[in-house]
Short mmCIF file of C-alpha atoms in Angstrom, two decimals:
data_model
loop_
_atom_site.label_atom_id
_atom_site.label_comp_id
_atom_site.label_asym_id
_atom_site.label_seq_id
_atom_site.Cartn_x
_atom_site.Cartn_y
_atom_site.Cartn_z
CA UNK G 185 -6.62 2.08 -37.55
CA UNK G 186 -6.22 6.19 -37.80
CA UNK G 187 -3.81 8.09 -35.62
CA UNK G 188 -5.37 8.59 -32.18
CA UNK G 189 -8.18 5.71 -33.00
CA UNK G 190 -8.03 2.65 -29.95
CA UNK G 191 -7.76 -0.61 -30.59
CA UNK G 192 -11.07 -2.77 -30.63
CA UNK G 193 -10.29 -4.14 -27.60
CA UNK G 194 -9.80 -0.61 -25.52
CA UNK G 195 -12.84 0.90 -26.91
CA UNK G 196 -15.05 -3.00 -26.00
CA UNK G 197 -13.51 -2.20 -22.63
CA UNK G 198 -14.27 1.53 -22.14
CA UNK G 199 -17.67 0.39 -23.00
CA UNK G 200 -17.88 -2.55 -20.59
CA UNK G 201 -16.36 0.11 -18.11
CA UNK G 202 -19.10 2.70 -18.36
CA UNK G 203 -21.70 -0.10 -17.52
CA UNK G 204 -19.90 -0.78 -14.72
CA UNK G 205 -19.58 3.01 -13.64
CA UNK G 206 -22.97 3.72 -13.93
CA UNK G 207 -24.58 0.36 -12.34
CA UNK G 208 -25.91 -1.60 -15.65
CA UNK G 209 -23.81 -4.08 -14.26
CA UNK G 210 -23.79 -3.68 -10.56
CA UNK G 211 -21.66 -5.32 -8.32
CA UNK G 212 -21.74 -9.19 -8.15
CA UNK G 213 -23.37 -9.28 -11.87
CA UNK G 214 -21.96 -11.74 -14.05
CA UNK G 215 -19.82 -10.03 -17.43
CA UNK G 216 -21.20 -10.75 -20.46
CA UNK G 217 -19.65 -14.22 -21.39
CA UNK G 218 -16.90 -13.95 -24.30
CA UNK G 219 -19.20 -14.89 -26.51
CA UNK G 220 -21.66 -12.73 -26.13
CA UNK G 221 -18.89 -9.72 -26.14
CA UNK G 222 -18.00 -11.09 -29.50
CA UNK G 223 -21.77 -10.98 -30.58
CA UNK G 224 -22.82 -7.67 -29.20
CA UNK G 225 -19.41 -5.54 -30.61
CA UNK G 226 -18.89 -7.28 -33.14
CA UNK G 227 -15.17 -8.02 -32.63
CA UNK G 228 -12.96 -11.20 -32.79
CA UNK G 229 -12.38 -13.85 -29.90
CA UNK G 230 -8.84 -12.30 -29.06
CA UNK G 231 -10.10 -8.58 -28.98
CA UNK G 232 -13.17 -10.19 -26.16
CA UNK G 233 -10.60 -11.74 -24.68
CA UNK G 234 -8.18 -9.06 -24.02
CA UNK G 235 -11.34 -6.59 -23.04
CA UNK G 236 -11.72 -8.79 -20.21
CA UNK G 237 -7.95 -9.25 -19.19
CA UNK G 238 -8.08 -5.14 -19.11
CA UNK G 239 -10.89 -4.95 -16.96
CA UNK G 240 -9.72 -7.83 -14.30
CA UNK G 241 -6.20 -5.71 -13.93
CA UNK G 242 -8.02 -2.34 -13.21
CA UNK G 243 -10.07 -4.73 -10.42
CA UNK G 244 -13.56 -3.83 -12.01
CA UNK G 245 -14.27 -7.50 -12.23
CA UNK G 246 -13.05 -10.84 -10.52
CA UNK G 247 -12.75 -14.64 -12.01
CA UNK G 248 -14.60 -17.49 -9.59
CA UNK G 249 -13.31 -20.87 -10.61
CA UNK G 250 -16.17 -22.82 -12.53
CA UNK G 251 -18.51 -20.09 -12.77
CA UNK G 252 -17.39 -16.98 -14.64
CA UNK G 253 -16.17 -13.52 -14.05
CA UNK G 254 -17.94 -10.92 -12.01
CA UNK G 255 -18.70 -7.05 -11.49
CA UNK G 256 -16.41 -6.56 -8.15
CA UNK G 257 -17.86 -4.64 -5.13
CA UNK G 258 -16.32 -1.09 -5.13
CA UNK G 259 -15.32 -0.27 -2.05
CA UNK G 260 -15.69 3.30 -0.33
CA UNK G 261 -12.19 4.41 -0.34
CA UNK G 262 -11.29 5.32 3.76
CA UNK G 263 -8.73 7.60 4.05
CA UNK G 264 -4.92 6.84 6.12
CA UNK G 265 -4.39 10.38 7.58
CA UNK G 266 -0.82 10.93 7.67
CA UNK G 267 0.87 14.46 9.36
CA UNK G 268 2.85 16.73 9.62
CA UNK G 269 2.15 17.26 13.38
CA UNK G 270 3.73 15.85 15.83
CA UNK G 271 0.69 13.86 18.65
CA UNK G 272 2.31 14.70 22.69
CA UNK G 273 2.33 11.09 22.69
CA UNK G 274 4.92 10.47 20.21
CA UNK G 275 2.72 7.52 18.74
CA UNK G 276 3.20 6.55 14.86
CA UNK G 277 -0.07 8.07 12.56
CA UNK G 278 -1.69 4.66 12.71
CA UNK G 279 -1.90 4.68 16.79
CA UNK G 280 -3.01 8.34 16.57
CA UNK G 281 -5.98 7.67 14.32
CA UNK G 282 -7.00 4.72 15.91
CA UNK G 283 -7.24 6.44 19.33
CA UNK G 284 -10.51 7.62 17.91
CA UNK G 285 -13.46 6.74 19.48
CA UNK G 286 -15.00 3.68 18.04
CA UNK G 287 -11.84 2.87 15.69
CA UNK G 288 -11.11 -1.00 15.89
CA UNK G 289 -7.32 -1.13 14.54
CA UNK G 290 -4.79 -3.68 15.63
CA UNK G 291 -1.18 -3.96 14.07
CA UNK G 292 1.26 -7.14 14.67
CA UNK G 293 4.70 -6.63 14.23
CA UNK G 294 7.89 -8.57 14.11
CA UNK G 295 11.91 -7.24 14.06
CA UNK G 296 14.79 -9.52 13.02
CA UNK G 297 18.50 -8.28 12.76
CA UNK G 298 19.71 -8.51 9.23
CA UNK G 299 22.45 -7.23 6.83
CA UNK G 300 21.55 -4.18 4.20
CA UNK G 301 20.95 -4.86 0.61
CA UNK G 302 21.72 -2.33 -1.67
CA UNK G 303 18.51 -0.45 -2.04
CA UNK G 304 18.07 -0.28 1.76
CA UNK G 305 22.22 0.47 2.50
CA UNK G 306 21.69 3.38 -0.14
CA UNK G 307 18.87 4.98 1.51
CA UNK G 308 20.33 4.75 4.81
CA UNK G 309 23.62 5.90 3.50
CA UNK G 310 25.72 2.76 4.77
CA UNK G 311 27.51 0.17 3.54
CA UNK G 312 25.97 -2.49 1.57
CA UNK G 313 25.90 -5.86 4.34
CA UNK G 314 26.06 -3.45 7.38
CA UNK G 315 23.61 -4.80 10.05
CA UNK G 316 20.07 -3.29 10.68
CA UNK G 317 16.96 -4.23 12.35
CA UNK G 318 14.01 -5.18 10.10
CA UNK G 319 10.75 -4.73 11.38
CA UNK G 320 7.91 -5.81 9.50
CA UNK G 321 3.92 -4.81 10.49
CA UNK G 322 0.62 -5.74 9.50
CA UNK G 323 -2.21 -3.28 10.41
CA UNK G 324 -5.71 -4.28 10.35
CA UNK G 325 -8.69 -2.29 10.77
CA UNK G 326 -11.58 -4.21 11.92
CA UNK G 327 -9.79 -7.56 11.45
CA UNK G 328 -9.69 -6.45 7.89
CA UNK G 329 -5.46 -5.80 6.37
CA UNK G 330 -5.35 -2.29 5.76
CA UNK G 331 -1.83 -1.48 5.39
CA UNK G 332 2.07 -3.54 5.53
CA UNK G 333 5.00 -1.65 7.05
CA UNK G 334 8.89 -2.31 6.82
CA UNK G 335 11.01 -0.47 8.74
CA UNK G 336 15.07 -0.75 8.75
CA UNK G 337 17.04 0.93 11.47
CA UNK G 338 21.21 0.82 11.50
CA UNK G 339 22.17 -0.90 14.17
CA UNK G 340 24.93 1.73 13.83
CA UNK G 341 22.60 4.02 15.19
CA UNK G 342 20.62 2.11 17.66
CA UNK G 343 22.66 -1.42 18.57
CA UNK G 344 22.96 -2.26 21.95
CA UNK G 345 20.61 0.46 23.06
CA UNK G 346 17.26 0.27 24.86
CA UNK G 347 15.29 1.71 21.70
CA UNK G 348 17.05 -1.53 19.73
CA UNK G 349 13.77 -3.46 19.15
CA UNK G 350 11.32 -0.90 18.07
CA UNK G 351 8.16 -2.68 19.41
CA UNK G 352 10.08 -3.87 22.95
CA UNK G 353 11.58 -1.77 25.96
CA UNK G 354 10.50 1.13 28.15
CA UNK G 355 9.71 2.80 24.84
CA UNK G 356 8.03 -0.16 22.88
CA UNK G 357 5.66 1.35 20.18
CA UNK G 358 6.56 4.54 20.50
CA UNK G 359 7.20 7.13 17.16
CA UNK G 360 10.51 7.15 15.79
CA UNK G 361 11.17 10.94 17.28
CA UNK G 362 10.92 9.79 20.67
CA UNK G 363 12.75 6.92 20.38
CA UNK G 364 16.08 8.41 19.05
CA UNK G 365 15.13 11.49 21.43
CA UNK G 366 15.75 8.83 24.35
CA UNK G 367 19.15 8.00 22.86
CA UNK G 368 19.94 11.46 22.28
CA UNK G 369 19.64 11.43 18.52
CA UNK G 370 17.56 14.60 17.23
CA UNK G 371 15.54 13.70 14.24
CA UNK G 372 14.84 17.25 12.94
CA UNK G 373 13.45 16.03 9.08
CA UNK G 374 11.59 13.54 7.13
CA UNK G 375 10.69 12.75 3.44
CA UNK G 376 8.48 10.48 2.19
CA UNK G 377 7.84 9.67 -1.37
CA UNK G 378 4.48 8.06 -2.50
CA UNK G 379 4.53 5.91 -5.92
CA UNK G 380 2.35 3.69 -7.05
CA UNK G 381 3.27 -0.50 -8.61
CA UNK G 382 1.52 -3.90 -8.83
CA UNK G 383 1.27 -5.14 -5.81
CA UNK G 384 4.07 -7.91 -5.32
CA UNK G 385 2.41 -11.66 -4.21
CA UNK G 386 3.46 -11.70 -1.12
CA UNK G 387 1.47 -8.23 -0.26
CA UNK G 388 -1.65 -8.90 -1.97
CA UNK G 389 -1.66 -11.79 -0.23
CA UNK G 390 -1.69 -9.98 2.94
CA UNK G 391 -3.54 -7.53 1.96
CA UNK G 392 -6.39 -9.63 0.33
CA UNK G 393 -6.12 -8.21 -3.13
CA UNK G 394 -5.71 -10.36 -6.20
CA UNK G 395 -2.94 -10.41 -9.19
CA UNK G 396 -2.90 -6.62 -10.90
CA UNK G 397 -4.08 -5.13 -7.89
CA UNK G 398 -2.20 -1.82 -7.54
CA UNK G 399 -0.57 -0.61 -4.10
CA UNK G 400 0.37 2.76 -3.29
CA UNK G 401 3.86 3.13 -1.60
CA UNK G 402 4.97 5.52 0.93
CA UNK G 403 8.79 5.65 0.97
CA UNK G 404 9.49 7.27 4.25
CA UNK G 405 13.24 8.31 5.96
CA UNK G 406 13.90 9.98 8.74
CA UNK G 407 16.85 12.01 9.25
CA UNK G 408 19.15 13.44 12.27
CA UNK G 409 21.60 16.58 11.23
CA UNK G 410 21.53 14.61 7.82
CA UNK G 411 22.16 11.50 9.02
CA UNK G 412 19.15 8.95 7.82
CA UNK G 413 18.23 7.39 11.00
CA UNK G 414 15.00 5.33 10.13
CA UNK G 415 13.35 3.89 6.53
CA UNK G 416 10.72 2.26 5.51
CA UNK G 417 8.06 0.78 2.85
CA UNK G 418 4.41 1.71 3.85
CA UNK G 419 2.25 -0.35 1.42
CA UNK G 420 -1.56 0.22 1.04
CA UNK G 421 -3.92 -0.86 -1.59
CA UNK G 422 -4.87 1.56 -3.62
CA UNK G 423 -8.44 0.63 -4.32
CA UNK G 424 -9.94 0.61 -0.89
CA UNK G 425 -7.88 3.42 0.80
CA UNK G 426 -6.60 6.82 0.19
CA UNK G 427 -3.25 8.83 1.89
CA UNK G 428 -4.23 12.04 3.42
CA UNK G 429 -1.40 14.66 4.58
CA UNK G 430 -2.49 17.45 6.75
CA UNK G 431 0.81 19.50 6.94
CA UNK G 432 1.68 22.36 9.30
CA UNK G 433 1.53 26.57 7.72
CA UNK G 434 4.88 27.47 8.80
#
């Protein structure tokens, strides 16, 4: 193989790809069997073989047990608005967009007390074992899982007050702003940083995706005078949605 040339296998899949891309093998077809990829390119077993492994972890295709593998349904990616404005209501981006008219979203939530791990202590800026409440959400649009949520909170910060359980209380649901604003903690910034991974088990399983899948991931932090008061993991798949930020012109 030259410098710059792709293996067999790359250039079968490329090929495979462009079929795909522009509909010789629309959605729900059945991929040419291995077989018949060895056949048509001319390449070994192992190169079909791995053509197909690179096509089922970009999600282009899908194995059903007993019959074959299959052109997937490409979704029409819908787009997660996310802002930099703050809605009078104080309600998270989620609640805001579905407020729409004729938006179906739901979201379940749950919120345990737990000690920090490393990763999460670090981002908070706390000690490693200090005690904050987990909250985990799944929102659904349509009945469909659209996007997973955890959210740790020092109880430092917010233990024994009545903003403790983010989804409970006089102030239940609301945005993070307003709920340190009611215990006099003045969130004034907030970074988020968006990456991109497999999606773990656990979250495509949520989610409804299938091994390879990739998920985008929103790591968001909100801070008070410097003070991280608020973190959290937004996960979305990346094949069926996109993250939108409309930020303020200051």
């Amino acid at each position: 193989m030259t410098f710059g040339e792709q293996p067999a296998y790359l250039r079968v899949a490329s090929d495979l790809r462009e079929k795909i891309a522009n509909g010789s093998l629309p959605p729900h077809t059945r991929l040419p069997s291995q077989a018949r990829i060895r056949e048509e390119y001319g390449v070994s077993d192992t190169v079909a073989l791995e053509a197909r492994k690179v096509l089922m972890a970009e999600g282009l295709v899908e194995g059903r047990s007993g019959s074959g593998t299959y052109v997937r349904e490409r979704p029409v990616p819908r787009r997660i608005a996310r802002s930099g404005y703050r809605p009078p209501s104080g309600a998270n981006p989620f609640r805001q967009e579905q407020a729409a008219d004729g938006a179906r979203g739901t979201w379940e939530s749950s919120s345990e007390q737990e000690q920090a791990n490393a990763v999460v202590a670090a981002r908070l800026g706390i000690e490693p074992g200090e005690r904050v409440m987990r909250t985990r959400y799944v929102y659904r649009d349509a009945g469909e899982p659209m996007m997973l949520s955890t959210s740790w909170e020092p109880l430092v910060v917010t233990g024994r007050t009545p903003v403790m359980l983010p989804e409970e209380g006089p102030l239940g649901g609301c945005g993070v702003v307003e709920r340190m604003a009611a215990i006099d903690v003045v969130v004034d910034n907030v970074v988020e940083e968006v990456g991109a991974r497999p999606g773990l088990a656990e979250e495509l399983l949520a989610l409804g995706g299938v091994p390879g899948h990739v998920v985008m991931v929103v790591e968001r932090t909100y801070y008070a005078s410097g003070r991280a008061v608020e973190t959290a993991d937004v996960v979305v798949p990346a094949d069926r949605f996109r993250i939108a930020y409309h930020l303020p012109v200051r």
